[in-house]
XYZ file of C-alpha atoms in Angstrom:
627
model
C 30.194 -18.930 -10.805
C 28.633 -21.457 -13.657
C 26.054 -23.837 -13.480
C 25.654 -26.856 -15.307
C 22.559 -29.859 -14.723
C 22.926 -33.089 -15.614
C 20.582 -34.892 -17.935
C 20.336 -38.911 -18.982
C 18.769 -42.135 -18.075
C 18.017 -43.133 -14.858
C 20.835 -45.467 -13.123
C 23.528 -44.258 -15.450
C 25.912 -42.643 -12.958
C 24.755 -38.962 -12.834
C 24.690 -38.651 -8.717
C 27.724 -41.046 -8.863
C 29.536 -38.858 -11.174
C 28.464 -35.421 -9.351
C 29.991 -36.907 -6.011
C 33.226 -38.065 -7.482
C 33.754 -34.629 -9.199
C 32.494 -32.493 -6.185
C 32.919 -34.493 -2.873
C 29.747 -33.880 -1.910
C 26.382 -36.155 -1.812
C 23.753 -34.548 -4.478
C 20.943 -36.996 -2.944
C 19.350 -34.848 0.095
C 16.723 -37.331 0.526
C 17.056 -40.477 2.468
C 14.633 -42.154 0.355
C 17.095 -41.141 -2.599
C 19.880 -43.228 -0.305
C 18.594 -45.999 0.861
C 17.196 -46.680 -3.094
C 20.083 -45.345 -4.789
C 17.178 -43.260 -6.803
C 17.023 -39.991 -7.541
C 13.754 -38.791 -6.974
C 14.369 -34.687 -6.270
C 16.791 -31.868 -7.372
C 20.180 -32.366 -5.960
C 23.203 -29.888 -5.786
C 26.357 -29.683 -5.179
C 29.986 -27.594 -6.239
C 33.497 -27.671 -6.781
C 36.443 -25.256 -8.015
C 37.956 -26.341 -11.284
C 41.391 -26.417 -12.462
C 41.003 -22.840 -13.711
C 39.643 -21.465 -10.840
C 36.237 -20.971 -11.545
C 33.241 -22.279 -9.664
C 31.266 -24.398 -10.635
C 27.799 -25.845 -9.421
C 25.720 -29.062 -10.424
C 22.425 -29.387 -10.639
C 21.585 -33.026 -10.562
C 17.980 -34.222 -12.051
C 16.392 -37.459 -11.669
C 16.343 -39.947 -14.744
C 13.446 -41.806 -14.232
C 10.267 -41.196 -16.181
C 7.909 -40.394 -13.617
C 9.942 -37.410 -12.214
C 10.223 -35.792 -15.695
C 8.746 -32.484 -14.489
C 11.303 -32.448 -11.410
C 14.214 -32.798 -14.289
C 12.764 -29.742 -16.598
C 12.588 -27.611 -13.518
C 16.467 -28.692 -12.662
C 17.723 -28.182 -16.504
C 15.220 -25.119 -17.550
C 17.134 -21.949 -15.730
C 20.804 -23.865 -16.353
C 22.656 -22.907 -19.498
C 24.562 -25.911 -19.936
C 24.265 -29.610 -19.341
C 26.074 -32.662 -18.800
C 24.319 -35.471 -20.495
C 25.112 -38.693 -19.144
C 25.506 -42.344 -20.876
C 26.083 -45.506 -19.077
C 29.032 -47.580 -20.981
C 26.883 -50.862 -20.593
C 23.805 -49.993 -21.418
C 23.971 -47.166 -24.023
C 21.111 -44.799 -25.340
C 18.133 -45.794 -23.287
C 14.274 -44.266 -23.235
C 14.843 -41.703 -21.135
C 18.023 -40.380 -22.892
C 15.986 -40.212 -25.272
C 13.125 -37.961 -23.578
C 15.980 -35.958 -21.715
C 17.495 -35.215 -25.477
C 14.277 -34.122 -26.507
C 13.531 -31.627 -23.845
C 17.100 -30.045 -24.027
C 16.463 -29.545 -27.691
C 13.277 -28.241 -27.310
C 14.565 -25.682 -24.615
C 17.546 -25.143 -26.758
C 19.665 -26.071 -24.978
C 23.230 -25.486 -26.982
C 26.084 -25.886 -24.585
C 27.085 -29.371 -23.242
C 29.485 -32.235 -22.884
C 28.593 -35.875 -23.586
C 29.880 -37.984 -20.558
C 30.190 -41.980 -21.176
C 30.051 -43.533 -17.141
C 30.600 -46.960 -16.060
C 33.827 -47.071 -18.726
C 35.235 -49.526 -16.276
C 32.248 -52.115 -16.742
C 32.072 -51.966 -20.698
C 33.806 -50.626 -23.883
C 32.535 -46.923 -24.148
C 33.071 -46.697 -27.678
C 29.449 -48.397 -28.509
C 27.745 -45.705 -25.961
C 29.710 -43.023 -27.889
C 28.789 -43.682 -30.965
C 25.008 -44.177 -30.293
C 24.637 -40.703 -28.444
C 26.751 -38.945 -31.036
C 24.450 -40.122 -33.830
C 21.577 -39.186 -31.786
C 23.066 -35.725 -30.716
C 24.198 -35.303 -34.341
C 21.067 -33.196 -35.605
C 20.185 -31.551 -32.013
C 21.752 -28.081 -30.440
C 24.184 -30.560 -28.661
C 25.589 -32.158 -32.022
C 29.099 -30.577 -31.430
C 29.453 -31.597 -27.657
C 32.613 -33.412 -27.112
C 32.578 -36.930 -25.899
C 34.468 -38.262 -22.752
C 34.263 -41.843 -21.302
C 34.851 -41.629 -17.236
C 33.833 -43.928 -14.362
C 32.388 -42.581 -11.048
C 33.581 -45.603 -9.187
C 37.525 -45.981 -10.105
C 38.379 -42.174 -10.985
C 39.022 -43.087 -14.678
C 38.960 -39.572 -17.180
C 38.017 -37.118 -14.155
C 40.888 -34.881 -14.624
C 39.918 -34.560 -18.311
C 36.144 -34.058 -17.552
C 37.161 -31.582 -14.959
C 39.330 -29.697 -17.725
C 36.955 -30.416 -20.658
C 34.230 -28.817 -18.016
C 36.789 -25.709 -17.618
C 36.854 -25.008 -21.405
C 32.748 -25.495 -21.602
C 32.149 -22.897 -18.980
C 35.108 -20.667 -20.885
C 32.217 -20.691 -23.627
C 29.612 -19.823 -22.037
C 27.952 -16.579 -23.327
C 28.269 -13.729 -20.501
C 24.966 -13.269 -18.949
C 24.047 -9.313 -18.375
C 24.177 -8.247 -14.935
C 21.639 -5.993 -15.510
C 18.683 -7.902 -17.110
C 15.525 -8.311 -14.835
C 15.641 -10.746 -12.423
C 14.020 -13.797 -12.850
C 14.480 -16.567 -10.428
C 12.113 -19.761 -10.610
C 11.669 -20.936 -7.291
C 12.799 -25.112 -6.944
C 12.992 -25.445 -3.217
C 10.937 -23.457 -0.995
C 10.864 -24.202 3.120
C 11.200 -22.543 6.425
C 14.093 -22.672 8.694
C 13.968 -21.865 12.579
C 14.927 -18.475 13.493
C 15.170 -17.099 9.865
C 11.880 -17.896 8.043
C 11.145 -18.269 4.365
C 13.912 -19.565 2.452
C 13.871 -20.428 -1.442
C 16.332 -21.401 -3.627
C 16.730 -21.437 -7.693
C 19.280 -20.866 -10.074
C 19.866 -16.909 -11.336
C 20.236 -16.941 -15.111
C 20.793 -13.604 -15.323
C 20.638 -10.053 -13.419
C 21.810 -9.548 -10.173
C 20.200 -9.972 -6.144
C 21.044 -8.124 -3.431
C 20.084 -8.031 0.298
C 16.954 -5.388 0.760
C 16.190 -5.921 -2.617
C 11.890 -5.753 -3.087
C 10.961 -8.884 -5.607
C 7.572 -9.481 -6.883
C 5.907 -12.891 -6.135
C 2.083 -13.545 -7.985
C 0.307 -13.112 -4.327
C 2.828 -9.644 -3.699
C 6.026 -7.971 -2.725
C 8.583 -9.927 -0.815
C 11.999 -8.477 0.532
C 15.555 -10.054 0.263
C 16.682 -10.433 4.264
C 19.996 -12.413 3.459
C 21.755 -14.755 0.644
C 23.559 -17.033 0.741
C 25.754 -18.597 -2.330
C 27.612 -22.273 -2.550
C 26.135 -22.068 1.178
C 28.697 -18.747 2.027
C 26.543 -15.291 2.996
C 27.268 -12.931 0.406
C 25.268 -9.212 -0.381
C 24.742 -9.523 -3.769
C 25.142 -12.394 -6.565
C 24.837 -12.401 -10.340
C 23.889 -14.501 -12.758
C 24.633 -17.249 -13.558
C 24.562 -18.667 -10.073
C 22.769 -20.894 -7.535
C 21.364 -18.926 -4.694
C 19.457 -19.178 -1.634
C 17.353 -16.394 0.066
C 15.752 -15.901 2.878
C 12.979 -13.571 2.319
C 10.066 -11.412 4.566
C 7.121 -10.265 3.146
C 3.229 -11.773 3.654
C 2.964 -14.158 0.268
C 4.205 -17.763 1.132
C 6.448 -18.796 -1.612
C 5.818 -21.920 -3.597
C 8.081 -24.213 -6.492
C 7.153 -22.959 -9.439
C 6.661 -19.452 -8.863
C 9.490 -16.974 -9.853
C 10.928 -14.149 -8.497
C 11.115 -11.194 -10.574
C 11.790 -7.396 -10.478
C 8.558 -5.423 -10.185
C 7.194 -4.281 -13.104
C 9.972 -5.819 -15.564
C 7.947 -9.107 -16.596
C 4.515 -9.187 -18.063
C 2.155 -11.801 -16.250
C -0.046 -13.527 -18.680
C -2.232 -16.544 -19.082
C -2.648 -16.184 -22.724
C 0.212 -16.334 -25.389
C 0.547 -16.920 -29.021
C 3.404 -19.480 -29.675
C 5.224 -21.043 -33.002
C 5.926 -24.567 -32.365
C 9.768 -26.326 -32.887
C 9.987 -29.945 -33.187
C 10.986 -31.871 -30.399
C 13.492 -34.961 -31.050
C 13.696 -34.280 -35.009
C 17.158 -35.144 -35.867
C 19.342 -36.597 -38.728
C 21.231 -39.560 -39.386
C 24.476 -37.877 -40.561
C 26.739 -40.317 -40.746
C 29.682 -38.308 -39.813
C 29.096 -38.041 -35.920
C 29.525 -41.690 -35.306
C 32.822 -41.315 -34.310
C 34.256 -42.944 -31.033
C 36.643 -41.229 -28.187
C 40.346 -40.596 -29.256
C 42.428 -43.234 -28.392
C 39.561 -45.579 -27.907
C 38.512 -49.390 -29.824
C 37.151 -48.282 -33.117
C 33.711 -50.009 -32.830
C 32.189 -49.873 -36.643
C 28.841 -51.569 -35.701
C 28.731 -52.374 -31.983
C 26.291 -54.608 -30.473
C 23.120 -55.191 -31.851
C 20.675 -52.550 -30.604
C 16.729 -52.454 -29.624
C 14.765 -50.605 -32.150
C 12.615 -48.612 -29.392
C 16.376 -47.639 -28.264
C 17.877 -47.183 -31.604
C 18.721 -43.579 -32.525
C 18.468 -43.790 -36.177
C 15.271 -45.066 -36.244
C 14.042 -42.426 -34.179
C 15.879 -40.078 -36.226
C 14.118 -41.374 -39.227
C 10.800 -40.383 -37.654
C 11.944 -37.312 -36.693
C 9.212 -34.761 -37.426
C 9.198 -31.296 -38.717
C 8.141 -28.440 -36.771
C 4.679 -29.863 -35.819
C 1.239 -29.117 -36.853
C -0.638 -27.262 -34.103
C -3.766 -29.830 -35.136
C -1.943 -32.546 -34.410
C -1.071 -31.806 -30.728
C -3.498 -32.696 -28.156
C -5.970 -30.125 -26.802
C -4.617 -30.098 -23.094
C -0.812 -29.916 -22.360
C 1.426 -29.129 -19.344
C 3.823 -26.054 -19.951
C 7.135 -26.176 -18.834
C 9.140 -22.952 -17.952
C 11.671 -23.047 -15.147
C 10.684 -24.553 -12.259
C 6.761 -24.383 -13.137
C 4.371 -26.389 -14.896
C 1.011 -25.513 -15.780
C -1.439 -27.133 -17.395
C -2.599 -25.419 -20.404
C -5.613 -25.448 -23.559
C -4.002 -25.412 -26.909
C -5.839 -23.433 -29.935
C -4.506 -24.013 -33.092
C -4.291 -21.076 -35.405
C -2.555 -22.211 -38.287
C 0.701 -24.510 -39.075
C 2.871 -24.115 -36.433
C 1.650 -20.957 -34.862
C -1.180 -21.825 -31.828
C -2.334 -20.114 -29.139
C -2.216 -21.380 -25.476
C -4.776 -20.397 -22.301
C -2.638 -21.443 -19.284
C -4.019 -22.240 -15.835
C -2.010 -20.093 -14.347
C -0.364 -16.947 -15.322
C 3.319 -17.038 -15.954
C 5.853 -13.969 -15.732
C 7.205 -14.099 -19.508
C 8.976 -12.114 -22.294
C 8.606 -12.492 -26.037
C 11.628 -14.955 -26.801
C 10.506 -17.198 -24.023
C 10.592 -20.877 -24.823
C 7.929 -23.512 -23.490
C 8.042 -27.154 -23.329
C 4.986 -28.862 -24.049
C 4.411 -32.392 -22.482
C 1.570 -34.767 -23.128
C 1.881 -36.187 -18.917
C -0.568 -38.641 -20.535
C 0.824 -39.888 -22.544
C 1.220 -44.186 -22.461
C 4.622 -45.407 -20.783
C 7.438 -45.572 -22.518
C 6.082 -43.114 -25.121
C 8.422 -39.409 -25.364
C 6.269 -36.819 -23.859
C 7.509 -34.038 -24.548
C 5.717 -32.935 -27.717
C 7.193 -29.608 -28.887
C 9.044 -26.470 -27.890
C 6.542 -23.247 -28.071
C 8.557 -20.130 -28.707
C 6.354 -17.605 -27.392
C 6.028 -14.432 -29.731
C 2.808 -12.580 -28.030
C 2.618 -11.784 -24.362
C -1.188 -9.922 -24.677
C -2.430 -11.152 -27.851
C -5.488 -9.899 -29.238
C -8.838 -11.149 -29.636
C -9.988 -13.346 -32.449
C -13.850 -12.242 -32.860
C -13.910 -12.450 -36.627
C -14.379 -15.422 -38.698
C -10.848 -15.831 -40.326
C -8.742 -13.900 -37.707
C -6.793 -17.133 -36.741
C -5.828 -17.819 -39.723
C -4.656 -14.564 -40.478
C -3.478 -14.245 -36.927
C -1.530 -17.115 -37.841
C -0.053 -15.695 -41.093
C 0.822 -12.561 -39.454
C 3.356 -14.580 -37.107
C 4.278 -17.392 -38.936
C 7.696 -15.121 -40.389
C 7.646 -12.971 -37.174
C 10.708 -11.941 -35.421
C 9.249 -10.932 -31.808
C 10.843 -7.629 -31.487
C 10.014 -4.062 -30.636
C 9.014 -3.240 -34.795
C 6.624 -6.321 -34.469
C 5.267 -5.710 -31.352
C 4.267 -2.233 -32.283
C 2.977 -3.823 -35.341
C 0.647 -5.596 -33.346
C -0.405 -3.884 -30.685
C 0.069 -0.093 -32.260
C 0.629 1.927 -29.116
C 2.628 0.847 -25.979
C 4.505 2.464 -23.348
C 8.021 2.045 -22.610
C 7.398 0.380 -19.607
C 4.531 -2.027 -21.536
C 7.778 -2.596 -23.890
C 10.504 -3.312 -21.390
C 7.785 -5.711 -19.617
C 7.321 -7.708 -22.706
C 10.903 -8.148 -23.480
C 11.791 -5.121 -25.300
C 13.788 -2.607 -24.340
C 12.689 0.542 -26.851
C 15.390 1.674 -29.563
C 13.325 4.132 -31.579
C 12.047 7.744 -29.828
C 8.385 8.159 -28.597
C 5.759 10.027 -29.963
C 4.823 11.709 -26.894
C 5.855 11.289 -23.258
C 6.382 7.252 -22.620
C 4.284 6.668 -25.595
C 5.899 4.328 -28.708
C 4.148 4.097 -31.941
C 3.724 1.926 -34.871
C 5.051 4.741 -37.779
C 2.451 3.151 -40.295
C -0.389 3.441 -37.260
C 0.717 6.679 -36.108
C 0.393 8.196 -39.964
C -2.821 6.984 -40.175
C -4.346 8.245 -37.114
C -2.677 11.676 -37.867
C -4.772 11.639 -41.489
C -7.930 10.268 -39.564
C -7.745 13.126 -37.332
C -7.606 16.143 -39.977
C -11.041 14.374 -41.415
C -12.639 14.585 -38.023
C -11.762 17.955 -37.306
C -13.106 18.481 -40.957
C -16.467 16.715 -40.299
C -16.943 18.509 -36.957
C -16.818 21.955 -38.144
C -18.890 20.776 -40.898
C -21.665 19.563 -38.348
C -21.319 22.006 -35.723
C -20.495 25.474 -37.704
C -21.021 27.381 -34.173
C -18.329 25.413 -32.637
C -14.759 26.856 -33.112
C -13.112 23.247 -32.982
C -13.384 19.598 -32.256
C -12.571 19.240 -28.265
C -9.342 16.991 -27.737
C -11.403 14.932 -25.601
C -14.216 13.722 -28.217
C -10.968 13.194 -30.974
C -9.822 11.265 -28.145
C -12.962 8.767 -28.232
C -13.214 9.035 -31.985
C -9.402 7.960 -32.803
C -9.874 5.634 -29.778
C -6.650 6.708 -28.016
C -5.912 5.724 -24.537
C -4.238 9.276 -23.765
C -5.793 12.670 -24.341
C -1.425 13.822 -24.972
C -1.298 11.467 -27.945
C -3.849 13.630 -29.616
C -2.425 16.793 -29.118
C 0.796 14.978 -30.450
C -1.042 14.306 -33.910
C -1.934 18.232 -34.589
C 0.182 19.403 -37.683
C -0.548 22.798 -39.418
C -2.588 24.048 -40.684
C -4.420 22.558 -37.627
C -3.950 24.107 -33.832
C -4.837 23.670 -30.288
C -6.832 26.417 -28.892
C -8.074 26.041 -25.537
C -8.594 22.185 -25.038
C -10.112 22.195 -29.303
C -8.362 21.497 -32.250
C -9.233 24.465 -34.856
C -8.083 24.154 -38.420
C -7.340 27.686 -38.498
C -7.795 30.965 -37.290
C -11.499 31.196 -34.996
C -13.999 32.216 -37.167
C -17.597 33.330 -37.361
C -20.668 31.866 -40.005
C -21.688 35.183 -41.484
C -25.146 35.483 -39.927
C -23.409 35.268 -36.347
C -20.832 37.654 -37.536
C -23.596 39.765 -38.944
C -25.470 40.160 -35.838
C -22.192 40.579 -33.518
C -22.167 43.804 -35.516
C -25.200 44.822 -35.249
C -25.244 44.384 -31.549
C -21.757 46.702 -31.749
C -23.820 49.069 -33.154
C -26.382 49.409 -30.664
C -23.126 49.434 -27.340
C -21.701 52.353 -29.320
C -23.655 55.020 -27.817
C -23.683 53.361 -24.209
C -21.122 50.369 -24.770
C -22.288 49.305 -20.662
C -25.995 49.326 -21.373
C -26.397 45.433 -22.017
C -29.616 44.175 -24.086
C -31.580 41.959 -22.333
C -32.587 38.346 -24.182
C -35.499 39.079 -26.219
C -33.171 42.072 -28.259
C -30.532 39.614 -28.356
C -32.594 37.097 -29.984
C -33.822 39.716 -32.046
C -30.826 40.919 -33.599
C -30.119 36.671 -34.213
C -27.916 36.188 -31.316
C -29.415 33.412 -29.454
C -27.627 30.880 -26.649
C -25.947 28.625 -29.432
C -24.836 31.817 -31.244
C -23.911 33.900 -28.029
C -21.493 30.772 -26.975
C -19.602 30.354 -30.339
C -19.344 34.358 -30.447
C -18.059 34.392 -26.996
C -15.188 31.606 -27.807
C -14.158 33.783 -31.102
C -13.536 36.175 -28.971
C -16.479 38.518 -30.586
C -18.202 39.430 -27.386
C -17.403 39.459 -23.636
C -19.754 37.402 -21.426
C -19.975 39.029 -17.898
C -22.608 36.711 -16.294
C -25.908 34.215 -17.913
C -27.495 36.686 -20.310
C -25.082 39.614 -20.130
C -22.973 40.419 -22.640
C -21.018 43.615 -24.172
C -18.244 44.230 -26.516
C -14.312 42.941 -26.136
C -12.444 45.509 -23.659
C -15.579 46.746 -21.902
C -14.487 45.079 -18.638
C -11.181 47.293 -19.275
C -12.616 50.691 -19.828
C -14.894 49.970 -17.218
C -12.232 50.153 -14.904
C -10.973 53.437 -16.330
C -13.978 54.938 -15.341
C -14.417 53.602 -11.962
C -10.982 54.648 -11.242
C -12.286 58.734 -11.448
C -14.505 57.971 -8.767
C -13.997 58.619 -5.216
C -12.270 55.690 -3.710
C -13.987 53.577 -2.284
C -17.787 53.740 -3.895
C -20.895 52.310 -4.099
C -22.162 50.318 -6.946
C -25.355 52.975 -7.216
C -22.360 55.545 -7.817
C -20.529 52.928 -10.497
C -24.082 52.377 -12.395
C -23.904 56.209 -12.612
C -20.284 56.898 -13.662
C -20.909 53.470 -16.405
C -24.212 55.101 -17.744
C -26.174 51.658 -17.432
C -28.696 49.621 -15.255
C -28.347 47.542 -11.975
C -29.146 44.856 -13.804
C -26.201 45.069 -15.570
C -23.827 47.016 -12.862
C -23.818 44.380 -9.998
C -22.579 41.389 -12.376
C -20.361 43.769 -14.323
C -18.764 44.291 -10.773
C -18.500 41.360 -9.508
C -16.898 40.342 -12.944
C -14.219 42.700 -12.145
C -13.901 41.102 -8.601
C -13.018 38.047 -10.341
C -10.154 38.944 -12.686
C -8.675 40.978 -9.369
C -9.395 44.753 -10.893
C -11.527 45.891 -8.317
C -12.230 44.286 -4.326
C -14.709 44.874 -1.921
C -14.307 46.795 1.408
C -17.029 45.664 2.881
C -21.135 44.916 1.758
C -21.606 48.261 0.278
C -18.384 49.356 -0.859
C -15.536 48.911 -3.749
C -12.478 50.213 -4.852
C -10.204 49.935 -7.983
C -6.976 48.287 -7.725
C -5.095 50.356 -10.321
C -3.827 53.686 -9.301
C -5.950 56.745 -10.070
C -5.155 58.571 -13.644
C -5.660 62.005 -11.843
């Protein structure tokens, strides 16, 4: 299936033209009959020559239902722009023009109505020199009428070979479906319909709504139940879940979109386009007209043209805006930052990507006046704060050349996750650093040279210490994963039991000094442990015990008992000789030492599973007897 929307000034045929090519009545309303006024979306479908399907989505032309139109044209990717013969380019062909070109909108034909009433060739030639300069400057030109049948076969064929050039959206992308009808229906429920640009919906699908999950029940498509539809298509679902669904709001896949109410944006000019000369040219086979009738100068395309702007200024927008994206509009606070590049605070948050373009309207704007104000390419999803004085300006420098991608993303933002990636529009290319974690290479160097000099400066301010704990280089290199810093350590530096050593665990000399001495003294009776005050002093107090006992230089059994590396070991060597099982008086004999030190060296062996207790008196080993 294709979609297409119409676009043009009110009362120039658009409804008329969707019913003669479809058979069907795009006005739903009876308001919309009885005044021959569009006032809401209208739809409707037909097969084409070719085959293919193909659906309308028909906007209103008047000025006051602008916002319905930019919901009807934003999700289509092609349009139909309409021109009455007899009254040529008119104010809101004008606005409509604008808002296609700030949506860039590239694919489209140019459809002259009424060519029954009046010599299209005037009509032509105005709308090609307007649509010279805009993203619909090559569309070709027919001249039809609704009521007689005139040109439909060639419109119908001209609309085969436009949908034949369509670019192929990907059935896989995330699903993102802006809601533009929304209502119950007896005996089903919820039911909302929108067009699918891309991706693909199937029943007992889970979508994600702002107020929570929701659940695909049925769809339906060109009003037949189908499974499963892709994009590009016009669907209807009927949904369960608790969140009541609204216009405006989108559909997406969980977790694929990024929800923001804050985005940095570079402006494109709205309704800036050239005089060239060589677009005035008429249908083939038609009157040659070379000036046509005299026309108004508030309708006259080249002197609009002639005014055209540049890409716009953020200082010279005003400071409250709607925002136009799909189906929704939001009212949003603009912050310049510099040239073109601004910031925007929305009212509401929006599901977006990076790439994502906005239309910005000025809904105040006096009556007859072109609203729409610019197009607002959105480059940052979470941008950062600007605290500093001068960070908007170089905020603003920093995007004014950028291409929104995953290099410049990382750029910015230094360390994302995959998933943080894919919701911001980026699927990632390049490998991570460590698990789901993706790294600027400039930002990743840097923290990998920052965190050699901490490990440097620890061990310089805590000599007793054998390393700087991951979790402090953690806070230091302000990391949001404790992984990422393990990921930095290069030799010569190691991990070591949750600390990052620069080399092999060493002693200061005085500790080492005293660990010796002490080694001394155990020689005769290695089980005879000193108590504190000979600790302290042989210069072993608690800060030198601990950093002795994580070198490995001394065994700690319990609080202020310690003995030599391997003690615990040829402890149970000894205990082994004795009768099995045996009390720990008969242990404190066989080890040559004190209670003091017997019942903790015991229960120390408990511990690491070398000896177990039989009951409150007695032990036994749990290595077989040398004898």
């Amino acid at each position: 299936m294709h979609v297409v929307a119409t676009a043009g000034h009110v009362d120039h045929g658009k409804s008329t033209l969707v019913r003669a090519l479809t058979g069907m009545e795009p006005d739903r309303l009876e308001e919309e009959r009885r005044r021959g006024l569009t006032i809401e979306l209208g739809y409707a479908w037909t097969t084409l020559p070719s085959g293919e399907r193909l659906a309308f989505v028909d906007v209103p032309g008047h000025e006051r239902f602008l916002a319905t139109m930019l919901a009807g044209v934003g999700p289509a990717p092609a349009v139909m722009f309409v021109v009455a013969a007899d009254e040529g380019w008119m104010p809101q062909s004008e606005e409509h023009l604008v808002a296609l070109e700030a949506l860039g909108v590239r694919h489209g034909l140019l459809v002259v109505t009424r060519a029954d009433l009046a010599d299209p060739a005037p009509a032509v030639r105005q709308a090609r020199l307007r649509l010279a300069a805009s993203g619909l400057g090559e569309a070709p030109a027919l001249a039809v009428s609704g009521r007689t049948g005139q040109g439909l076969d060639e419109l119908r064929e001209a609309l085969d070979r436009l949908v034949a050039t369509l670019p192929a959206p990907d059935p896989g992308a995330p699903v993102r479906l802006w809601i533009d009808r929304a209502f119950s229906v007896r005996g089903s429920g919820t039911v909302v319909t929108g067009t699918l640009p891309a991706g693909t919906i199937a029943t007992g699908d889970e979508l994600a709504l702002p107020g929570g999950p929701v659940r695909v029940r049925a769809l339906e498509c060109l009003k037949e139940q189908v499974t499963s539809a892709t994009g590009v298509a016009r669907v209807a679902l009927n949904l369960r879940g608790r969140v009541v669904p609204e216009r405006g709001q989108a559909l997406v896949t969980p977790g694929a979109w990024t929800y923001t109410d804050l985005v940095d944006v570079r402006l494109s000019a709205a309704g800036a386009a050239g005089t060239a000369g060589a677009a005035g040219g008429g249908l083939p086979g038609a009157r040659p007209v070379p000036d046509g009738p005299p026309v108004p100068a508030d309708h006259d395309p080249r002197s609009r043209a002639a005014r055209g702007p540049s890409p716009p200024d953020g200082r010279d927008l005003p400071r409250r805006l709607t925002a136009h994206l799909g189906s929704a509009a939001v009212v949003c606070e603009v912050r310049p930052l510099g040239g073109e590049i601004v910031r925007l605070r929305l009212a509401a948050p929006l599901p977006l990507h990076v790439g994502d373009v906005l239309l910005l309207r000025d809904p105040g704007r006096d009556r007859g006046e072109v609203r729409v104000l610019a197009g607002a390419s959105v480059l940052d999803v979470r941008p950062p704060a600007l605290r500093r004085r001068g960070a908007a300006r170089d905020r603003a420098a920093l995007l004014a050349a950028a291409v929104p991608d995953e290099a410049f993303l990382l750029g910015t933002h230094r360390l994302l996750r995959a998933g943080d990636l894919l919701a911001m529009g980026c699927a990632p290319a390049g490998a991570p650093v460590c698990g789901d974690w993706h790294a600027d290479p400039a930002h990743w160097a840097r923290l990998g040279e920052r965190l050699a000099e901490e490990v440097r400066r620890h061990a310089a301010e805590h000599p007793l210490e054998p390393g700087l704990p991951l979790e402090a280089a953690r806070h230091e290199l302000g990391l949001p994963d404790r992984r990422l810093v393990a990921a930095l350590v290069r030799s010569p530096l190691a991990v070591t039991d949750g600390r990052i050593m620069s080399g092999p665990a060493g002693l200061p000399a005085p500790v080492a000094l005293a660990v010796r001495r002490l080694g001394a003294e155990l020689s005769a009776r290695p089980f005879l442990a000193p108590e504190a005050g000979r600790l302290a002093e042989l210069g072993l107090g608690p800060r030198e015990l601990a950093a002795a006992v994580r070198a490995g230089g001394l065994l700690r059994v319990a609080d202020g008992i310690v003995l030599l590396p391997g003690a615990d070991a040829r402890a149970v060597e000894l205990l082994a000789r004795l009768p099995q099982p045996f009390t720990v008086s008969q242990a404190r004999q066989a080890l040559n030492t004190s209670r003091r030190v017997a019942v903790p060296l015991l229960e120390h062996l408990d511990r690491k599973g070398l000896t177990e207790r039989m009951d409150e008196v007695h032990r036994r080993c749990r290595i077989p007897s040398p004898e």
